[in-house]
CSV table of C-alpha atoms in Angstrom, one decimal:
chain,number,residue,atom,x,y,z
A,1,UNK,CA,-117.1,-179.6,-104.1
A,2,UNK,CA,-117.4,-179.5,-99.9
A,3,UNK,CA,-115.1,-177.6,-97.9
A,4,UNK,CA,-113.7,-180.9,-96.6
A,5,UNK,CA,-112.0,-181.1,-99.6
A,6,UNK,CA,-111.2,-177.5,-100.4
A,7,UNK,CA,-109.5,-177.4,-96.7
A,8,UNK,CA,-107.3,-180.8,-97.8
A,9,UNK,CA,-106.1,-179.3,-101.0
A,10,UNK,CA,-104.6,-175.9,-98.6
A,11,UNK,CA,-101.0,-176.2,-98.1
A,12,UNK,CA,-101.6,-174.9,-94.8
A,13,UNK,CA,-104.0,-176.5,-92.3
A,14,UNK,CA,-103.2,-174.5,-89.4
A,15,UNK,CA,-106.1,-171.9,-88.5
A,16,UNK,CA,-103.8,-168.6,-87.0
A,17,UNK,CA,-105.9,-167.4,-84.1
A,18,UNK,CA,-104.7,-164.0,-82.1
A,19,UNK,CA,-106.4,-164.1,-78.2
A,20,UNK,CA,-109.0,-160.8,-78.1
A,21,UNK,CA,-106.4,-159.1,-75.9
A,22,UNK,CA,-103.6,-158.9,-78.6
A,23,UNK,CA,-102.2,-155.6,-79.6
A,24,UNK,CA,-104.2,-155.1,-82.9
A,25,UNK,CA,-100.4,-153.6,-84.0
A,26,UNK,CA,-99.2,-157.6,-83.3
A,27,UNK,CA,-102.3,-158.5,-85.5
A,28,UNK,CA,-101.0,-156.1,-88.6
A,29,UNK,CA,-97.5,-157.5,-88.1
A,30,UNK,CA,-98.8,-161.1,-88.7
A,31,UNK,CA,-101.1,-160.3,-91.2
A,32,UNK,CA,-98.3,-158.6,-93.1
A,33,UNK,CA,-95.3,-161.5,-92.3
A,34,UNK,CA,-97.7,-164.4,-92.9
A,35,UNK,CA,-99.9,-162.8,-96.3
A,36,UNK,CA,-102.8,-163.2,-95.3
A,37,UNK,CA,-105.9,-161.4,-95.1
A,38,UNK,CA,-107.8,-162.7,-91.5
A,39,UNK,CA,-106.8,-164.0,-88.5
A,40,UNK,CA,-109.4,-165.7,-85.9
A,41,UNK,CA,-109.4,-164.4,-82.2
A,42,UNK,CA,-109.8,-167.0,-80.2
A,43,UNK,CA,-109.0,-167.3,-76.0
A,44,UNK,CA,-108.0,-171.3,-76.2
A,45,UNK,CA,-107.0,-171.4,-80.2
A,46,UNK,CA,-110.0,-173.9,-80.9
A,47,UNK,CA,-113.1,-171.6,-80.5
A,48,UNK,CA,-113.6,-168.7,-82.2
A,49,UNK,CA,-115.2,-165.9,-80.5
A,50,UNK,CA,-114.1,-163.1,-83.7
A,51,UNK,CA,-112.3,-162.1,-86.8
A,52,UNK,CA,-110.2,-159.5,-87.5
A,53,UNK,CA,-109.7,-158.7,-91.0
A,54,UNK,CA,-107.5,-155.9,-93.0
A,55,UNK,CA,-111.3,-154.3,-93.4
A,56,UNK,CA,-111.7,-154.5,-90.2
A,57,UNK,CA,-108.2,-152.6,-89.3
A,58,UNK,CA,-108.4,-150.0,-92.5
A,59,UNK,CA,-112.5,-148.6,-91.7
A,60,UNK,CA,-111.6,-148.5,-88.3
A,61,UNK,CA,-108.0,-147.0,-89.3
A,62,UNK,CA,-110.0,-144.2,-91.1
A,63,UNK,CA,-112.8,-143.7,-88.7
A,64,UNK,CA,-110.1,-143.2,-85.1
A,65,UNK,CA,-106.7,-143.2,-86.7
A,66,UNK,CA,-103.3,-144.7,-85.5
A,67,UNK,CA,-104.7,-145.2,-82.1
A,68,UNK,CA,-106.3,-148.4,-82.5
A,69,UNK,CA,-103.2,-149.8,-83.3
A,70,UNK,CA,-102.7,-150.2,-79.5
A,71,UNK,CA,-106.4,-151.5,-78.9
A,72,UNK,CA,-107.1,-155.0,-78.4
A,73,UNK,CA,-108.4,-156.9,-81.5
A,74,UNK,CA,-111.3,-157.6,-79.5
A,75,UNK,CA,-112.5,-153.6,-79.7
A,76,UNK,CA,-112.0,-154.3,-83.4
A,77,UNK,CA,-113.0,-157.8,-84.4
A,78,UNK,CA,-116.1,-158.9,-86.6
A,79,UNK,CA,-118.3,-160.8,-83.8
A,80,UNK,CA,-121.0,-161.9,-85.4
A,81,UNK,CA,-119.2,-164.9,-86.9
A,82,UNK,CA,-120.5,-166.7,-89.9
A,83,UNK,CA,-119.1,-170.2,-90.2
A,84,UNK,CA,-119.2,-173.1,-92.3
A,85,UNK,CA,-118.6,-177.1,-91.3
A,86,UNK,CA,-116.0,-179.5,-93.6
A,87,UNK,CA,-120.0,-181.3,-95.2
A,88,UNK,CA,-120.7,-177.7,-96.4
A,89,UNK,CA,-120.9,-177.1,-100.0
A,90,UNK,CA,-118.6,-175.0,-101.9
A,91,UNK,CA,-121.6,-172.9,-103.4
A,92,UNK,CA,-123.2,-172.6,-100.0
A,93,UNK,CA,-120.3,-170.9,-99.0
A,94,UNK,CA,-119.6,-168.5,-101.9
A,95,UNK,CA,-123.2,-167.4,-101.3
A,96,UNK,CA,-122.9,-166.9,-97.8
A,97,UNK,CA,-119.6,-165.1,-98.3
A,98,UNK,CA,-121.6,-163.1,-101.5
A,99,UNK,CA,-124.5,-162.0,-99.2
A,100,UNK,CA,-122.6,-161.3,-96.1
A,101,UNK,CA,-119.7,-159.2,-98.1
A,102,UNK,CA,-116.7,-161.5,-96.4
A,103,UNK,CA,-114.0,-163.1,-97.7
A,104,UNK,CA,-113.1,-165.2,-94.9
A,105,UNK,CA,-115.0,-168.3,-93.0
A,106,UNK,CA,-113.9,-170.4,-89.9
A,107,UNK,CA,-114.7,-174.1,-90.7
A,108,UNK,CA,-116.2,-175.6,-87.3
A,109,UNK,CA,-116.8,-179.4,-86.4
A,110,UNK,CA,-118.5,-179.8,-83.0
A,111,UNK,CA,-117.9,-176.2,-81.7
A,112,UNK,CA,-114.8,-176.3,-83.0
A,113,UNK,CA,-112.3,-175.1,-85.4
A,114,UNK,CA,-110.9,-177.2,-87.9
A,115,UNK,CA,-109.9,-174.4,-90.9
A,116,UNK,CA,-110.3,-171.1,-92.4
A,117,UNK,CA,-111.2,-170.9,-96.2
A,118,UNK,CA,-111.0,-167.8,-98.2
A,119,UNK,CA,-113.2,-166.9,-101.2
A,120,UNK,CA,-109.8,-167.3,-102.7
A,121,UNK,CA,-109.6,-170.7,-101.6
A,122,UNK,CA,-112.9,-171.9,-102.7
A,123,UNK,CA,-112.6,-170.3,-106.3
A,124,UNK,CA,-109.4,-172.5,-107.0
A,125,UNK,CA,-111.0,-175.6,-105.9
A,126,UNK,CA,-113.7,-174.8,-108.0
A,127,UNK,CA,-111.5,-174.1,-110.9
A,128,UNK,CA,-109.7,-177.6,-110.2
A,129,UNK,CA,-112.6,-179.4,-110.4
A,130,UNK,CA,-113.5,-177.7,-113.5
A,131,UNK,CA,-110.0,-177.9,-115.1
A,132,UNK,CA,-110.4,-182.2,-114.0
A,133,UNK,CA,-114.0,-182.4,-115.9
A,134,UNK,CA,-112.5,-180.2,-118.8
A,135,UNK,CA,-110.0,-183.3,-118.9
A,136,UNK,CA,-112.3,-185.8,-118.5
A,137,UNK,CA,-114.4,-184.6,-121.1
A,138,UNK,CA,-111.8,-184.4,-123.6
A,139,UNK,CA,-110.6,-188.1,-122.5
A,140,UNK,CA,-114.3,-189.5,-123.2
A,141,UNK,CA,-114.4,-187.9,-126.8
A,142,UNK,CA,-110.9,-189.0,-127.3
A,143,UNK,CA,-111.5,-192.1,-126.6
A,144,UNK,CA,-109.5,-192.9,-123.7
């Protein structure tokens, strides 16, 4: 399975980017209101410069307290982005997410992004595709 595909099967294709000078409190309110657990910092909304993720917020919550919550997600933010491209494989990225300890991954195509997969993502597709050659096993013994 590629990320192409794992990106397709998401009901939502829009990446949600913050700019690095948001109010990491805005960030928490978005993270809460949309469910999710990332958002991409980006100046222009197609490259991404960072990540902010509830890890991020919570160590840095428990290391400097309530203040940050009026710090730009740019004091905060994951910098040194790991990324993925839609030709990627799904395993690729699981070990890349395993090795790194991150459960999010912009998806870039020429510099820029196209997607955000989540570990989350990528272990449903790769149930799907196991659930579809479960089926397709079963259909060649039955016969059909």
């Amino acid at each position: 399975m590629l990320v192409r595909q794992i990106l397709s099967a998401k009901p939502e294709q829009k990446v949600l980017a913050v700019a690095p000078q948001t109010p990491v409190s805005e960030a928490v309110r978005i993270l809460a209101e949309k469910r999710i657990g990332a958002l991409v910092v980006s100046s222009d909304g197609r490259r991404a410069e960072g990540i902010l993720s509830e890890r991020d917020i919570v160590r840095e919550l428990a290391l400097r307290g309530a203040e940050i919550l009026s710090q730009p997600v740019s004091d905060l933010m994951t910098r040194k982005l790991v990324t993925c491209t839609p030709a990627d494989s799904a395993h690729h990225v699981v070990e890349k997410m395993t090795a790194g300890r991150f459960r999010h991954m912009p998806v870039l195509e020429e510099g820029e992004m196209i997607g955000l997969i989540s570990i989350g993502d990528v272990v449903k597709g790769r149930l799907d595709e196991l659930t579809m050659e479960t089926n397709a096993l079963a259909d060649m013994i039955r016969g059909h």
